[in-house]
PDB file of C-alpha atoms in Angstrom:
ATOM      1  CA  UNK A 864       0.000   0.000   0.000  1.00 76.00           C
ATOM      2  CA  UNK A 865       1.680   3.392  -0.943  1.00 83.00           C
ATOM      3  CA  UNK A 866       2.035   5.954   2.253  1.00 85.00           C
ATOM      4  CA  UNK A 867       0.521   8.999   2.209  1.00 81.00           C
ATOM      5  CA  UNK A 868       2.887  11.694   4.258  1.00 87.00           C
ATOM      6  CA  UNK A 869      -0.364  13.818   6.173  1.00 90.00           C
ATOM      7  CA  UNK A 870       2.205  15.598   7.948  1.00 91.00           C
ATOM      8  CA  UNK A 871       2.944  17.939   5.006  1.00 91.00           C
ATOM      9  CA  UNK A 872      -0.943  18.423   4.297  1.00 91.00           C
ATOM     10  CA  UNK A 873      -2.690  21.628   5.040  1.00 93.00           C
ATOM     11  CA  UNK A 874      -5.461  21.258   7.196  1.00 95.00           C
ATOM     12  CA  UNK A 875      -7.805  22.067   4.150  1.00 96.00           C
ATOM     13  CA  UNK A 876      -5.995  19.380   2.347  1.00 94.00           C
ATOM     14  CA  UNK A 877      -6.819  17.462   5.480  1.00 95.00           C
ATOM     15  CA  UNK A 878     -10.537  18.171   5.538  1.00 96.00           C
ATOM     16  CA  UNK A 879     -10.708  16.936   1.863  1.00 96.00           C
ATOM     17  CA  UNK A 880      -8.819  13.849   2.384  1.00 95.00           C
ATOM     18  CA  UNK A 881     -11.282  13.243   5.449  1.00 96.00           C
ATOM     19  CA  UNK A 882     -14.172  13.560   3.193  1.00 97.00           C
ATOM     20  CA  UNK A 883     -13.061  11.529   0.447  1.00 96.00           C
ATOM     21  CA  UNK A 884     -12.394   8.654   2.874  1.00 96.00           C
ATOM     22  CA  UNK A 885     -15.581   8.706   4.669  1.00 97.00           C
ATOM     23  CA  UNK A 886     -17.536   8.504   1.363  1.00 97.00           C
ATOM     24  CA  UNK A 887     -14.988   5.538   0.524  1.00 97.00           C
ATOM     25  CA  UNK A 888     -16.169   4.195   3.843  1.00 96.00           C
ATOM     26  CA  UNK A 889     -19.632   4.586   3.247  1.00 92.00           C
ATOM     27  CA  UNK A 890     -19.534   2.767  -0.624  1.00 92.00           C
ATOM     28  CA  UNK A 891     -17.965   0.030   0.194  1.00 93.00           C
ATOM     29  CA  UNK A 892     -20.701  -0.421   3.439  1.00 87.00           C
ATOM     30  CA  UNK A 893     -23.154   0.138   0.970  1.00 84.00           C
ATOM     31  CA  UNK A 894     -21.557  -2.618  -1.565  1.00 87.00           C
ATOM     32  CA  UNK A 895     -21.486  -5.278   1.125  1.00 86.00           C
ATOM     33  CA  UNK A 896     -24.979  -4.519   2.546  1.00 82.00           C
ATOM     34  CA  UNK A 897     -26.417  -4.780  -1.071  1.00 82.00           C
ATOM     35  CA  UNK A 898     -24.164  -7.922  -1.764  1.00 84.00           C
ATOM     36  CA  UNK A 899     -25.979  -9.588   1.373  1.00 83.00           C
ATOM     37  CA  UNK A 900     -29.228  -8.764   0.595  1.00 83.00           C
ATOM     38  CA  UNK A 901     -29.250 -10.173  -3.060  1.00 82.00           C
ATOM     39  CA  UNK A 902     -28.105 -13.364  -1.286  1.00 86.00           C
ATOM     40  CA  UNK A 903     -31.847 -13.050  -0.303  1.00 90.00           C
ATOM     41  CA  UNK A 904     -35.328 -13.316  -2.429  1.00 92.00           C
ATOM     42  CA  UNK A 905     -39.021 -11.588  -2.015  1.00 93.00           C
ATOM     43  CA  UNK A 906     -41.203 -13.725  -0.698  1.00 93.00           C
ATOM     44  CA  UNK A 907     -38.706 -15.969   1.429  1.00 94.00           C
ATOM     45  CA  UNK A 908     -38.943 -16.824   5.009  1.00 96.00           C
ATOM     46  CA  UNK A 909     -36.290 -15.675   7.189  1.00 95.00           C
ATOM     47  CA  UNK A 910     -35.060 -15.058  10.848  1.00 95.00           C
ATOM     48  CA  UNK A 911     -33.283 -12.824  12.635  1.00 94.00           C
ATOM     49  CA  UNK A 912     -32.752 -12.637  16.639  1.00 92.00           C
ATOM     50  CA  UNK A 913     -33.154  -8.848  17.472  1.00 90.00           C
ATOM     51  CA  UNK A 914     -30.958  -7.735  20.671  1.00 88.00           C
ATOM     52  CA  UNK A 915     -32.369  -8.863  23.730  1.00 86.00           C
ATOM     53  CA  UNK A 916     -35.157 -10.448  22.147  1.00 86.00           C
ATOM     54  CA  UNK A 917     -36.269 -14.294  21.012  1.00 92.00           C
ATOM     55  CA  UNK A 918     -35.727 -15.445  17.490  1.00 93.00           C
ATOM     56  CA  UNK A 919     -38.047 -13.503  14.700  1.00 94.00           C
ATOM     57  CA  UNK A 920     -39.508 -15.500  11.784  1.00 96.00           C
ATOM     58  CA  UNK A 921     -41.200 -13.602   9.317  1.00 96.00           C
ATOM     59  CA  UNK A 922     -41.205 -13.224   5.440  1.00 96.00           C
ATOM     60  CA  UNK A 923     -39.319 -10.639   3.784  1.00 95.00           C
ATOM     61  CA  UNK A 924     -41.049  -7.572   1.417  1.00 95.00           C
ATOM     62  CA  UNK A 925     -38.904  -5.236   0.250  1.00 93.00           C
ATOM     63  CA  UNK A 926     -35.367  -4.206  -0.197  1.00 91.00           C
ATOM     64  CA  UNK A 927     -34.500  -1.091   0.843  1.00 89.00           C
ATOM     65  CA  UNK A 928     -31.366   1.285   0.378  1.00 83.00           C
ATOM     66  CA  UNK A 929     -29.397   0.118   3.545  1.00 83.00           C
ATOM     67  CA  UNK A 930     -31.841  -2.654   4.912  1.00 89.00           C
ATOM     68  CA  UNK A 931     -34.355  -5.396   4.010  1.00 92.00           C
ATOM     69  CA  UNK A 932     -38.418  -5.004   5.253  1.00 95.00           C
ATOM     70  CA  UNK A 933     -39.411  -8.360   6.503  1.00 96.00           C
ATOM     71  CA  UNK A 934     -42.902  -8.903   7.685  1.00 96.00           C
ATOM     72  CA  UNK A 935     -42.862 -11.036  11.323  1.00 95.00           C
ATOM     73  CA  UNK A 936     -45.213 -14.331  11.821  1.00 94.00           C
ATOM     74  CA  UNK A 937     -47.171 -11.845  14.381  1.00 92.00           C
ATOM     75  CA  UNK A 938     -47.739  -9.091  11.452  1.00 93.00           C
ATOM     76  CA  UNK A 939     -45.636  -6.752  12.791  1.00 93.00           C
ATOM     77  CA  UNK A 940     -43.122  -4.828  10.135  1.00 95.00           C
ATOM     78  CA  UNK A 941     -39.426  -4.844  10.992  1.00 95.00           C
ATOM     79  CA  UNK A 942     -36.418  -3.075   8.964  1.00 95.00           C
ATOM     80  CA  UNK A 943     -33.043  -5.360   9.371  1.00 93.00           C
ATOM     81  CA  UNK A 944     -29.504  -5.559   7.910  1.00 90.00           C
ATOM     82  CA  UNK A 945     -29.385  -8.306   5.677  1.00 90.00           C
ATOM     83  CA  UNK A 946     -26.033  -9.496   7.488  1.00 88.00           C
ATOM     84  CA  UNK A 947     -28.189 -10.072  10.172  1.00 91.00           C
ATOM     85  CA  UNK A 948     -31.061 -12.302   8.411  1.00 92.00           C
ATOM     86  CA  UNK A 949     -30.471 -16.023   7.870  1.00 92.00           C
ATOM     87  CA  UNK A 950     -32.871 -18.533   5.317  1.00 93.00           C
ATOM     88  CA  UNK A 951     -34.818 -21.139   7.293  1.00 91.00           C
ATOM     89  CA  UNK A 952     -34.734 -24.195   5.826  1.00 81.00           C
ATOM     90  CA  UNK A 953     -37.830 -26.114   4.712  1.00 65.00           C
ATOM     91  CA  UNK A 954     -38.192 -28.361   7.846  1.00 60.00           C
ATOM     92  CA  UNK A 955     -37.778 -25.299  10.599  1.00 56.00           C
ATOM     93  CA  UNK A 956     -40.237 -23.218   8.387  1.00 53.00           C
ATOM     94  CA  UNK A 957     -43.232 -26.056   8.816  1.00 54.00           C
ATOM     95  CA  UNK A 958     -42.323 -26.047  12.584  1.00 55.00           C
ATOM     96  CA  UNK A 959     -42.466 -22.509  13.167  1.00 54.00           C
ATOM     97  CA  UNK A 960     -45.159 -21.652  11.060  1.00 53.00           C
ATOM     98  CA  UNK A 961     -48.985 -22.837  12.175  1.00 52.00           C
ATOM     99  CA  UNK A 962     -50.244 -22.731   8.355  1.00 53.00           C
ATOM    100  CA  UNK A 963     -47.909 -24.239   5.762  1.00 49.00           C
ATOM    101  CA  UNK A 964     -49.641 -23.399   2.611  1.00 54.00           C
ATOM    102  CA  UNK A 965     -46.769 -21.522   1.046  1.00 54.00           C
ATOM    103  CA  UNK A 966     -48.182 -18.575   0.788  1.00 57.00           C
ATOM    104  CA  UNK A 967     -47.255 -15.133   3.130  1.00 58.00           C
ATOM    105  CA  UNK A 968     -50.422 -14.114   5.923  1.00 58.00           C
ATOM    106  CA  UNK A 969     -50.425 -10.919   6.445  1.00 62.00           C
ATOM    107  CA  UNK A 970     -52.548  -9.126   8.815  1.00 63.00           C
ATOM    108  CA  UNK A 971     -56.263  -7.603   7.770  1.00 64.00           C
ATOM    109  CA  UNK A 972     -55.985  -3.825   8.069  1.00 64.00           C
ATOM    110  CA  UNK A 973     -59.092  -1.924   8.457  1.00 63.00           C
ATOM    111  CA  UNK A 974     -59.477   1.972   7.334  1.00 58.00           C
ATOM    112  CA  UNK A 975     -60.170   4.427  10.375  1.00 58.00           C
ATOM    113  CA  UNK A 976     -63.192   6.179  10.032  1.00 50.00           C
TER     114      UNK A 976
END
């Protein structure tokens, strides 16, 4: 890796430098979060353990810029790093999940009047 000598830098030289590494930083986040969540499908059942918290099955939505939405057995919505998420196999899904029809329950929303 070639050195860079900040010594000799000008504290606006600095700044710059600074700002180029954070958004450096912030890209290759971005790239690994994005790698991890195509390693993922709509539609397929997933868990996560949230801190302090019991296991979370649930289906996931959407993909979002940083995170994926993944809708919980118990209809509640949840936004999670995909590097937290892991696939449930076929055989934990039938356990943990009362109706095994293949296809994702969600809860019946009513309009407030």
């Amino acid at each position: 890796m070639r050195q860079i000598d900040i010594d000799s830098l000008s504290e606006e030289e600095l700044v710059e430098l600074n700002h180029k590494v954070v958004a450096r930083l912030r890209f290759l986040h971005q790239m690994r979060s994005h790698s991890a969540m195509l390693g993922f499908r709509i539609g397929e059942r997933v868990k996560f353990h949230p801190d302090g918290g019991a296991v979370v099955f649930g289906i996931l939505t959407r993909y979002n810029k940083k995170t994926v939405t993944v809708v919980t057995d118990s209809g509640e919505n949840w936004n999670v790093a995909p590097g937290l998420l892991s696939k449930v196999d076929s055989a934990m899904a039938r356990k943990n999940r009362p109706d095994d029809d293949g296809i994702a329950q969600f809860p019946n929303r009513t309009a407030e009047k």
